[in-house]
JSON list of C-alpha atoms in Angstrom, two decimals:
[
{"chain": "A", "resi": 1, "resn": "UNK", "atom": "CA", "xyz": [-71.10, 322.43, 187.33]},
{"chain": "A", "resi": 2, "resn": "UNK", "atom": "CA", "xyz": [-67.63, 323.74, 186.59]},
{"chain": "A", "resi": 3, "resn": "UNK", "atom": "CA", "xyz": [-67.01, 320.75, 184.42]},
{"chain": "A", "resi": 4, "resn": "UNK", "atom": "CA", "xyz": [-69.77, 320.91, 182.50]},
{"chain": "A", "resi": 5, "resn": "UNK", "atom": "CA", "xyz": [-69.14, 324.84, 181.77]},
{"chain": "A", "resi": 6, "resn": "UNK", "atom": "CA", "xyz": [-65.53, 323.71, 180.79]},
{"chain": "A", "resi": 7, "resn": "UNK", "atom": "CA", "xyz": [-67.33, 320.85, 178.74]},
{"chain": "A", "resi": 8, "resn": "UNK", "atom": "CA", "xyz": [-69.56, 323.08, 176.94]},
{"chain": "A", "resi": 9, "resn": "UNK", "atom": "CA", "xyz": [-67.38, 326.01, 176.08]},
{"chain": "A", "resi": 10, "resn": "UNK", "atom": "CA", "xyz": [-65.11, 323.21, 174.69]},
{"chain": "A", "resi": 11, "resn": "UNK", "atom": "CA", "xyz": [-67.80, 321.90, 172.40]},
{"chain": "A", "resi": 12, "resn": "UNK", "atom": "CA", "xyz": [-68.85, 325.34, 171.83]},
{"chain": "A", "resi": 13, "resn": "UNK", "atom": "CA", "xyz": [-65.40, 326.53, 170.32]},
{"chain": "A", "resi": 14, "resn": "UNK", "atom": "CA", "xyz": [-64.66, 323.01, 168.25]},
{"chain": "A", "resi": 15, "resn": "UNK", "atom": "CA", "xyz": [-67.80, 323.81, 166.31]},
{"chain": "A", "resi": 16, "resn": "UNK", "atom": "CA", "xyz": [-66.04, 327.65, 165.38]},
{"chain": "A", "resi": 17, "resn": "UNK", "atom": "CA", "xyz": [-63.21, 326.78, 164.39]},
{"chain": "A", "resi": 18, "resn": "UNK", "atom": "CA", "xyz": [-64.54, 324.11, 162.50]},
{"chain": "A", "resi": 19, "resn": "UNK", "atom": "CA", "xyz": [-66.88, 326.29, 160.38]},
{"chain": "A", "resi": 20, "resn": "UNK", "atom": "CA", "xyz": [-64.23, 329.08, 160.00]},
{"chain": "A", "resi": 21, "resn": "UNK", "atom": "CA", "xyz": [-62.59, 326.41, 158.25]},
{"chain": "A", "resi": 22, "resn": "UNK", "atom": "CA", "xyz": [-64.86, 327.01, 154.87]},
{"chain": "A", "resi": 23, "resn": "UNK", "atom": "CA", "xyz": [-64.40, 330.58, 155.01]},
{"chain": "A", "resi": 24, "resn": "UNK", "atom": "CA", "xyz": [-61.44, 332.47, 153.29]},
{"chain": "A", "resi": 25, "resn": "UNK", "atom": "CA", "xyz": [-60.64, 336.20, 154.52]},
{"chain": "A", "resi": 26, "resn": "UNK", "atom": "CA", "xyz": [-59.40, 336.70, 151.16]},
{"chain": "A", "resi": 27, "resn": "UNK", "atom": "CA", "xyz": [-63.13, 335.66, 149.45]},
{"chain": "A", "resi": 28, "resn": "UNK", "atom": "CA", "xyz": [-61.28, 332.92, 147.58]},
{"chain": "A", "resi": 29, "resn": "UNK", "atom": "CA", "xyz": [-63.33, 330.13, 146.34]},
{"chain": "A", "resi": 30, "resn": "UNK", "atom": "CA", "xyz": [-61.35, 327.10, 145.46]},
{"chain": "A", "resi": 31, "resn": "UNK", "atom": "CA", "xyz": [-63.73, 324.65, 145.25]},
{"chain": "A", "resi": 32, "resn": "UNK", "atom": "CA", "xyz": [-62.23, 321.28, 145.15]},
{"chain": "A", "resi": 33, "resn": "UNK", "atom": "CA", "xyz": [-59.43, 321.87, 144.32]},
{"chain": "A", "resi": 34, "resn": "UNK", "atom": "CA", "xyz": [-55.67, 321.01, 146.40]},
{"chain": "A", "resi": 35, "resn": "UNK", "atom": "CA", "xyz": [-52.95, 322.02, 144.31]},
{"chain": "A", "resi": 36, "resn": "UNK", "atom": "CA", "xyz": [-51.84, 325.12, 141.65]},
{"chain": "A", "resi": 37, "resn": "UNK", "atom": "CA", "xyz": [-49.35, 325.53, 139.28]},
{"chain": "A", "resi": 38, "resn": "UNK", "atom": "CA", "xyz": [-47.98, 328.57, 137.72]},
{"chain": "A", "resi": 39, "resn": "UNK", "atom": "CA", "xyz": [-46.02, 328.46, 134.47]},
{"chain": "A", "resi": 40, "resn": "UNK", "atom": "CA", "xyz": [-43.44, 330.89, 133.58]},
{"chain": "A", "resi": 41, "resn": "UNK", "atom": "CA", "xyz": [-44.85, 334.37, 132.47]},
{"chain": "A", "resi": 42, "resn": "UNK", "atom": "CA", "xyz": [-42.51, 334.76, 129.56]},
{"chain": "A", "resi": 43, "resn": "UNK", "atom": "CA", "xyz": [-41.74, 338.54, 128.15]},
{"chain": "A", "resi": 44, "resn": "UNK", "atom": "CA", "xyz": [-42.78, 339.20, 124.93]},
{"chain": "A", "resi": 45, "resn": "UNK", "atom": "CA", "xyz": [-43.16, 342.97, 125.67]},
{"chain": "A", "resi": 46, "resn": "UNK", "atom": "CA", "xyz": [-41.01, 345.34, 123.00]},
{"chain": "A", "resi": 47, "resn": "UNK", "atom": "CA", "xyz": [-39.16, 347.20, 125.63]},
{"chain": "A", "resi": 48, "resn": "UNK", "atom": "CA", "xyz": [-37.37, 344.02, 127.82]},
{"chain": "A", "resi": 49, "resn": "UNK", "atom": "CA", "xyz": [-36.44, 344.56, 131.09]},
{"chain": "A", "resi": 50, "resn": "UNK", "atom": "CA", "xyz": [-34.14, 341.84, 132.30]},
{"chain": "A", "resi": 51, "resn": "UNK", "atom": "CA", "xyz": [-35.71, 339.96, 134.98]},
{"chain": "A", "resi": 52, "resn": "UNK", "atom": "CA", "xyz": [-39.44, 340.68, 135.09]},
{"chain": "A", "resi": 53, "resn": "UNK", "atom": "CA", "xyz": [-40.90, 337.75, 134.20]},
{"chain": "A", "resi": 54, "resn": "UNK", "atom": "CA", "xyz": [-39.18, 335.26, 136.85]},
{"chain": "A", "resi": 55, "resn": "UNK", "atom": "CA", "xyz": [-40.12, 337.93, 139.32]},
{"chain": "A", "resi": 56, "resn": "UNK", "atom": "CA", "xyz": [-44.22, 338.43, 137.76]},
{"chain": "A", "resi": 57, "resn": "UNK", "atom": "CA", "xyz": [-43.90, 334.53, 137.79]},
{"chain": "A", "resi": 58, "resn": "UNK", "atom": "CA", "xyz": [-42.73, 334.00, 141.47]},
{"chain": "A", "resi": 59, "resn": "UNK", "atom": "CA", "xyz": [-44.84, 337.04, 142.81]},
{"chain": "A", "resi": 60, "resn": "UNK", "atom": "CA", "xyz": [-48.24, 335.73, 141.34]},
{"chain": "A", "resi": 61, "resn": "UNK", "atom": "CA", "xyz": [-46.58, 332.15, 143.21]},
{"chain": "A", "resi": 62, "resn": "UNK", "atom": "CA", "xyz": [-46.51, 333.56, 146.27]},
{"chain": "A", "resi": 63, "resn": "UNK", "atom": "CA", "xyz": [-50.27, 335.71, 146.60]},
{"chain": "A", "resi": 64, "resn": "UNK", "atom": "CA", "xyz": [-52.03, 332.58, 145.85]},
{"chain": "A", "resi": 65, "resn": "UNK", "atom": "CA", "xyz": [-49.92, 330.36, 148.39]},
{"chain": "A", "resi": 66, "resn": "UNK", "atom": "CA", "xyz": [-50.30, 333.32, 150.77]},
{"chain": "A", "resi": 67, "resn": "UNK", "atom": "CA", "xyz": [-54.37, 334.11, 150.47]},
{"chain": "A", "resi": 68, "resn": "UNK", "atom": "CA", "xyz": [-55.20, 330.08, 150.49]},
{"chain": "A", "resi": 69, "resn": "UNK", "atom": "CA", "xyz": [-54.66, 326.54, 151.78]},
{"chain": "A", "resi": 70, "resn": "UNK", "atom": "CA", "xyz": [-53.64, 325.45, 147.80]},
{"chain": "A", "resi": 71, "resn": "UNK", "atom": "CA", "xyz": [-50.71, 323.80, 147.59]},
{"chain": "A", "resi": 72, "resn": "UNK", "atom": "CA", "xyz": [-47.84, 324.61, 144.22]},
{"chain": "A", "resi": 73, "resn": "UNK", "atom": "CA", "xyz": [-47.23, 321.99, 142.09]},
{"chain": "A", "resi": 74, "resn": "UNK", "atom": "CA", "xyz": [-44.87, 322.58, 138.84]},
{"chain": "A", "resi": 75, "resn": "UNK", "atom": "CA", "xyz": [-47.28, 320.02, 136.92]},
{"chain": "A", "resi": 76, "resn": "UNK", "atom": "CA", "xyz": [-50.59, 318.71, 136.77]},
{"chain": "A", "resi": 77, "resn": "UNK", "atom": "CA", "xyz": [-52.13, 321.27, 138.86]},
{"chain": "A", "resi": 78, "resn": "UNK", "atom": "CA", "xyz": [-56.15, 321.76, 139.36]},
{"chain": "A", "resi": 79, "resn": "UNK", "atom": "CA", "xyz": [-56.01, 325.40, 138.77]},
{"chain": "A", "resi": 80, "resn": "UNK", "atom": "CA", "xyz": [-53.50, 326.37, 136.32]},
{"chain": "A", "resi": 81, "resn": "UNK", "atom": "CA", "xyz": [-51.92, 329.77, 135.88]},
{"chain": "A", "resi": 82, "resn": "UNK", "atom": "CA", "xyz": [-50.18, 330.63, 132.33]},
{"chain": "A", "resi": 83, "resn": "UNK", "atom": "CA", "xyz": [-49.37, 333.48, 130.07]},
{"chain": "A", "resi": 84, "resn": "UNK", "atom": "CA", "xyz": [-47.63, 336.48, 129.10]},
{"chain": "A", "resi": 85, "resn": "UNK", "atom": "CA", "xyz": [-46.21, 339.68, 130.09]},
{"chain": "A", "resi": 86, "resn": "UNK", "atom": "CA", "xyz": [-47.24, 341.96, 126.85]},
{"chain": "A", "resi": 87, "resn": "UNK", "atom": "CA", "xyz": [-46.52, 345.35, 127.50]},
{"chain": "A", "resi": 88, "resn": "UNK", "atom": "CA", "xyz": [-44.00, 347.47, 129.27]},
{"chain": "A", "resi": 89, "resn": "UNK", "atom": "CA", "xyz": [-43.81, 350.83, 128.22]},
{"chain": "A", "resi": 90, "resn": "UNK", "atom": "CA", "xyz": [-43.11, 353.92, 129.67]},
{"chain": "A", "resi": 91, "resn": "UNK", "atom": "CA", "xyz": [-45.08, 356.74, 128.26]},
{"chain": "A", "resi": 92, "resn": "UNK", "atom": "CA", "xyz": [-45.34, 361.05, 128.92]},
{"chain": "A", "resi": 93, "resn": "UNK", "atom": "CA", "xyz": [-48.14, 361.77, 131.03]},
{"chain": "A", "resi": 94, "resn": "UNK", "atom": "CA", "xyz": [-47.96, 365.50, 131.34]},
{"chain": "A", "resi": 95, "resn": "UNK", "atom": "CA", "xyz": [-46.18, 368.58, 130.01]},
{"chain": "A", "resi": 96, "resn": "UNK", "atom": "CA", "xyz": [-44.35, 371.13, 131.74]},
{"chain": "A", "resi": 97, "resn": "UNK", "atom": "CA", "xyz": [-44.25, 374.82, 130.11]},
{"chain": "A", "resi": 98, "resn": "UNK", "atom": "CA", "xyz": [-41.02, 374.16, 128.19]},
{"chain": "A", "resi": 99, "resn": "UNK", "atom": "CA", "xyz": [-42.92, 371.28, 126.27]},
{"chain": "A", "resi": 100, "resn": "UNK", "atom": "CA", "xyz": [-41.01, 368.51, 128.57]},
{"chain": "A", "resi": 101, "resn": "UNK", "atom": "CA", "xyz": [-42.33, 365.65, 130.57]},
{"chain": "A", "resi": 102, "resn": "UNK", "atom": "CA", "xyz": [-43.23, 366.16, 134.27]},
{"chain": "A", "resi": 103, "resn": "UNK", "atom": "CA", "xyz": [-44.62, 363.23, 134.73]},
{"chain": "A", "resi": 104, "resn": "UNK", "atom": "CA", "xyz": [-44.34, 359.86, 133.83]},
{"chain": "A", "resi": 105, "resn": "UNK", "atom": "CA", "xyz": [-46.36, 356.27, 133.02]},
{"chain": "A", "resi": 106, "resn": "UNK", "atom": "CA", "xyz": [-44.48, 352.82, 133.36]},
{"chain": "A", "resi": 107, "resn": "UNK", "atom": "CA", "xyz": [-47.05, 350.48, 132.18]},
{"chain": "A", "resi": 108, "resn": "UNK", "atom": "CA", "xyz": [-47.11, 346.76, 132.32]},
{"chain": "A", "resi": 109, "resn": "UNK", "atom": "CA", "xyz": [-50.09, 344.41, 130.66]},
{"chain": "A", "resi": 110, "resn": "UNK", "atom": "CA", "xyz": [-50.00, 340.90, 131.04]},
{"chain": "A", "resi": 111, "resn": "UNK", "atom": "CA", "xyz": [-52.25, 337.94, 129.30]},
{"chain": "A", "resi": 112, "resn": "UNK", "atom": "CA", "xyz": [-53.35, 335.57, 131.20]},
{"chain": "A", "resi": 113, "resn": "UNK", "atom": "CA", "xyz": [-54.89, 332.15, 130.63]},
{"chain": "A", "resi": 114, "resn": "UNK", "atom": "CA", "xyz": [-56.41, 330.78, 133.58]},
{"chain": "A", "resi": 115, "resn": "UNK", "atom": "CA", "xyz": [-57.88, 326.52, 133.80]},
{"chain": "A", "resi": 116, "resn": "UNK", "atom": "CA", "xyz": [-59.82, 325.34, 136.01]},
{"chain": "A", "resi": 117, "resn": "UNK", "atom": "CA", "xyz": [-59.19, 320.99, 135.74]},
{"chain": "A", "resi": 118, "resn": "UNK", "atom": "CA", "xyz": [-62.45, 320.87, 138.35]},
{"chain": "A", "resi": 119, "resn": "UNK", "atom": "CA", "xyz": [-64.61, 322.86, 136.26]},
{"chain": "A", "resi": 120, "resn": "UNK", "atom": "CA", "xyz": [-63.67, 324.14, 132.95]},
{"chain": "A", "resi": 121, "resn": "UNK", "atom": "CA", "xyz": [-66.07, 326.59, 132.84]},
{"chain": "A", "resi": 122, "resn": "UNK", "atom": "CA", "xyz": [-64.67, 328.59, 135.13]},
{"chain": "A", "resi": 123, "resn": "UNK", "atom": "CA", "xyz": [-61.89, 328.70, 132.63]},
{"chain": "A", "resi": 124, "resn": "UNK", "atom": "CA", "xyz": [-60.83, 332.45, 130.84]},
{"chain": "A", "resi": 125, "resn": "UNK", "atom": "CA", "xyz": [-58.08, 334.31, 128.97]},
{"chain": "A", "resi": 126, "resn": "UNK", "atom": "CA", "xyz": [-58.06, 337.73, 129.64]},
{"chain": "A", "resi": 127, "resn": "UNK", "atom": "CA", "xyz": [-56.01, 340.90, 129.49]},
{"chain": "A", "resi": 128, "resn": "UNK", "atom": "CA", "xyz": [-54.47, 342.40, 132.79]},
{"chain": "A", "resi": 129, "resn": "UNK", "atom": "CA", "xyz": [-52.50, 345.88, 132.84]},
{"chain": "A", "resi": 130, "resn": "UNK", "atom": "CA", "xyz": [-51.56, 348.35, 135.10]},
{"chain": "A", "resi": 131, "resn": "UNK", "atom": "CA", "xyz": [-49.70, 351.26, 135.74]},
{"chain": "A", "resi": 132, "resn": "UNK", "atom": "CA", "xyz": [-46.85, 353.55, 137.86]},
{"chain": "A", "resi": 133, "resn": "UNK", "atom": "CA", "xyz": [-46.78, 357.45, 137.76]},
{"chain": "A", "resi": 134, "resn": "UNK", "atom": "CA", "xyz": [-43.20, 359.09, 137.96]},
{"chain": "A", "resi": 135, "resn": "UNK", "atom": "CA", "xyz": [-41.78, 362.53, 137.83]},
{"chain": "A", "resi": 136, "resn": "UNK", "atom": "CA", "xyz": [-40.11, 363.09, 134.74]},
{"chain": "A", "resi": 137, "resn": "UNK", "atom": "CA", "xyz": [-36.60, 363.57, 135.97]},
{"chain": "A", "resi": 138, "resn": "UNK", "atom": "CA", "xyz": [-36.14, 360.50, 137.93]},
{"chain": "A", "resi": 139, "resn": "UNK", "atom": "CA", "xyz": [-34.42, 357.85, 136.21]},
{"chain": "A", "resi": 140, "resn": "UNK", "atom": "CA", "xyz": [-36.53, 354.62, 136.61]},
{"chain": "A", "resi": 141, "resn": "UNK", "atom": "CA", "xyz": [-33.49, 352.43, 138.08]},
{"chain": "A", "resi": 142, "resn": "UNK", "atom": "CA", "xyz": [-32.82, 350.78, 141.13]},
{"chain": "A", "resi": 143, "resn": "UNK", "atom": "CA", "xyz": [-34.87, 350.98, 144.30]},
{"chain": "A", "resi": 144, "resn": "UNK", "atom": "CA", "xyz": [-37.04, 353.46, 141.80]},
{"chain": "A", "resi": 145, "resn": "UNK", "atom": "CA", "xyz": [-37.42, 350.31, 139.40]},
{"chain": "A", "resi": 146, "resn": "UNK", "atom": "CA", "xyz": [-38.06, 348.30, 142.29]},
{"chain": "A", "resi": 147, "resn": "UNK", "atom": "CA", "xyz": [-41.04, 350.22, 143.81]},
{"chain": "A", "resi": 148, "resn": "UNK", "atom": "CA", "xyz": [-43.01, 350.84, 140.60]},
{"chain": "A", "resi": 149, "resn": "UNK", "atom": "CA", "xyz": [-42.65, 346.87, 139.57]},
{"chain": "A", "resi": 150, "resn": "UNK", "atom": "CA", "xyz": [-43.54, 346.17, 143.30]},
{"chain": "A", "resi": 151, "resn": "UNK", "atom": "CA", "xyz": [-46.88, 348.00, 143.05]},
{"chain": "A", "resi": 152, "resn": "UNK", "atom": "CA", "xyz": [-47.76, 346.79, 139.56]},
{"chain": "A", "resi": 153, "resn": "UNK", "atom": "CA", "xyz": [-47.56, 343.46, 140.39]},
{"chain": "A", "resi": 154, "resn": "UNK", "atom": "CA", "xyz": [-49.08, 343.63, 143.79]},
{"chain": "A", "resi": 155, "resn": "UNK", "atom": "CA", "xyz": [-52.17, 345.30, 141.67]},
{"chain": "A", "resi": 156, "resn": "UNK", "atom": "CA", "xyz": [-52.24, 342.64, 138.38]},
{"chain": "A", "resi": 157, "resn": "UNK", "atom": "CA", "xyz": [-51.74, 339.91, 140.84]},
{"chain": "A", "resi": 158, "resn": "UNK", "atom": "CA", "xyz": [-54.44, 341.23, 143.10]},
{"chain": "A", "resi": 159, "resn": "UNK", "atom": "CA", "xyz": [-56.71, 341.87, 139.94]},
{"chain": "A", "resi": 160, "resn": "UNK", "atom": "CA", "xyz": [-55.72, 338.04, 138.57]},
{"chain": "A", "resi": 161, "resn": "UNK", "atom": "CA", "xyz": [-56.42, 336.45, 142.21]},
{"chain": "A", "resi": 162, "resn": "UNK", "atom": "CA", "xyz": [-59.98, 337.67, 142.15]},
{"chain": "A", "resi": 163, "resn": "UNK", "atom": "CA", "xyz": [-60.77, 337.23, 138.53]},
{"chain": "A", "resi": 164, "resn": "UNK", "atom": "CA", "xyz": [-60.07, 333.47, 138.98]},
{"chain": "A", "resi": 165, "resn": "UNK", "atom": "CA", "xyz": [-60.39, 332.83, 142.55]},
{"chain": "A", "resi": 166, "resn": "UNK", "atom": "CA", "xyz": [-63.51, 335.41, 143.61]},
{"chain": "A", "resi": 167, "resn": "UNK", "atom": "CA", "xyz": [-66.45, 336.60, 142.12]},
{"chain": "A", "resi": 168, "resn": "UNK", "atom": "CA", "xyz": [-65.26, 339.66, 142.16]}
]
């Protein structure tokens, strides 16, 4: 009887794991496809910070190999990942009573062009921006730079993931 019970709960937990292998935590839908590629996000913002494309590039990498079982490829991918970074700008979002800046906006937009080689028409191009809030008198540099890119791209790469990846 033992056996059996040892048996069973056996079969029982082959058949979970099993099916938990077509569901995603992250909602991702990837269809058919194995492999990825993202190309390098150049910067054709006005303002140029040194460095944020290889970093936009790598961090958009790194959520998709993180939230699914896709593997990078540099070429010849099934979903394919390319664009732009736009816009960086920093911008006054409100006034103190001496007519200065308390606060302000570090804003980043990126383009994106998104191919699906499975099924084109899940293909789009599509605008992505978003945004960091500062107090006037800090100087954006540093471990300050570091934090405001690190929670713009978490968001755009977020809001990129689930435009091509979830019907979100």
């Amino acid at each position: 009887m033992k056996k059996l019970l040892i048996f069973s709960s056996l079969i029982c937990f082959t058949f979970l794991f099993q099916a938990c292998g077509i569901y995603s935590f992250t909602g991702a839908d990837t269809g058919e496809a194995e492999t990825f590629q993202v190309n390098f996000f150049q910067n054709n913002a006005d303002l140029v910070e040194p460095g944020i494309d290889r970093t936009f590039t790598l961090s958009l990498q790194d959520l998709i190999l993180n939230q699914t079982s896709l593997n990078l490829t540099n070429t010849n991918g099934d979903l394919i990942f390319e664009g732009e970074i736009t816009e960086y700008y920093i911008s006054p979002m409100s006034a103190t009573a001496q007519n200065t800046a308390a606060q302000n906006r570090l804003t980043i937009s990126v383009n994106v062009r998104y191919y699906n080689t499975l099924e084109p028409e899940k293909d789009f191009e599509r605008r992505f921006s978003f945004y960091y809030d500062y107090a006037a008198q800090t100087q954006l540099v540093g471990s300050d730079l570091e934090t405001a890119l690190d929670e713009i791209y978490t968001r755009l790469t977020q809001d990129i993931f689930n435009a091509a990846l979830t019907d979100w």
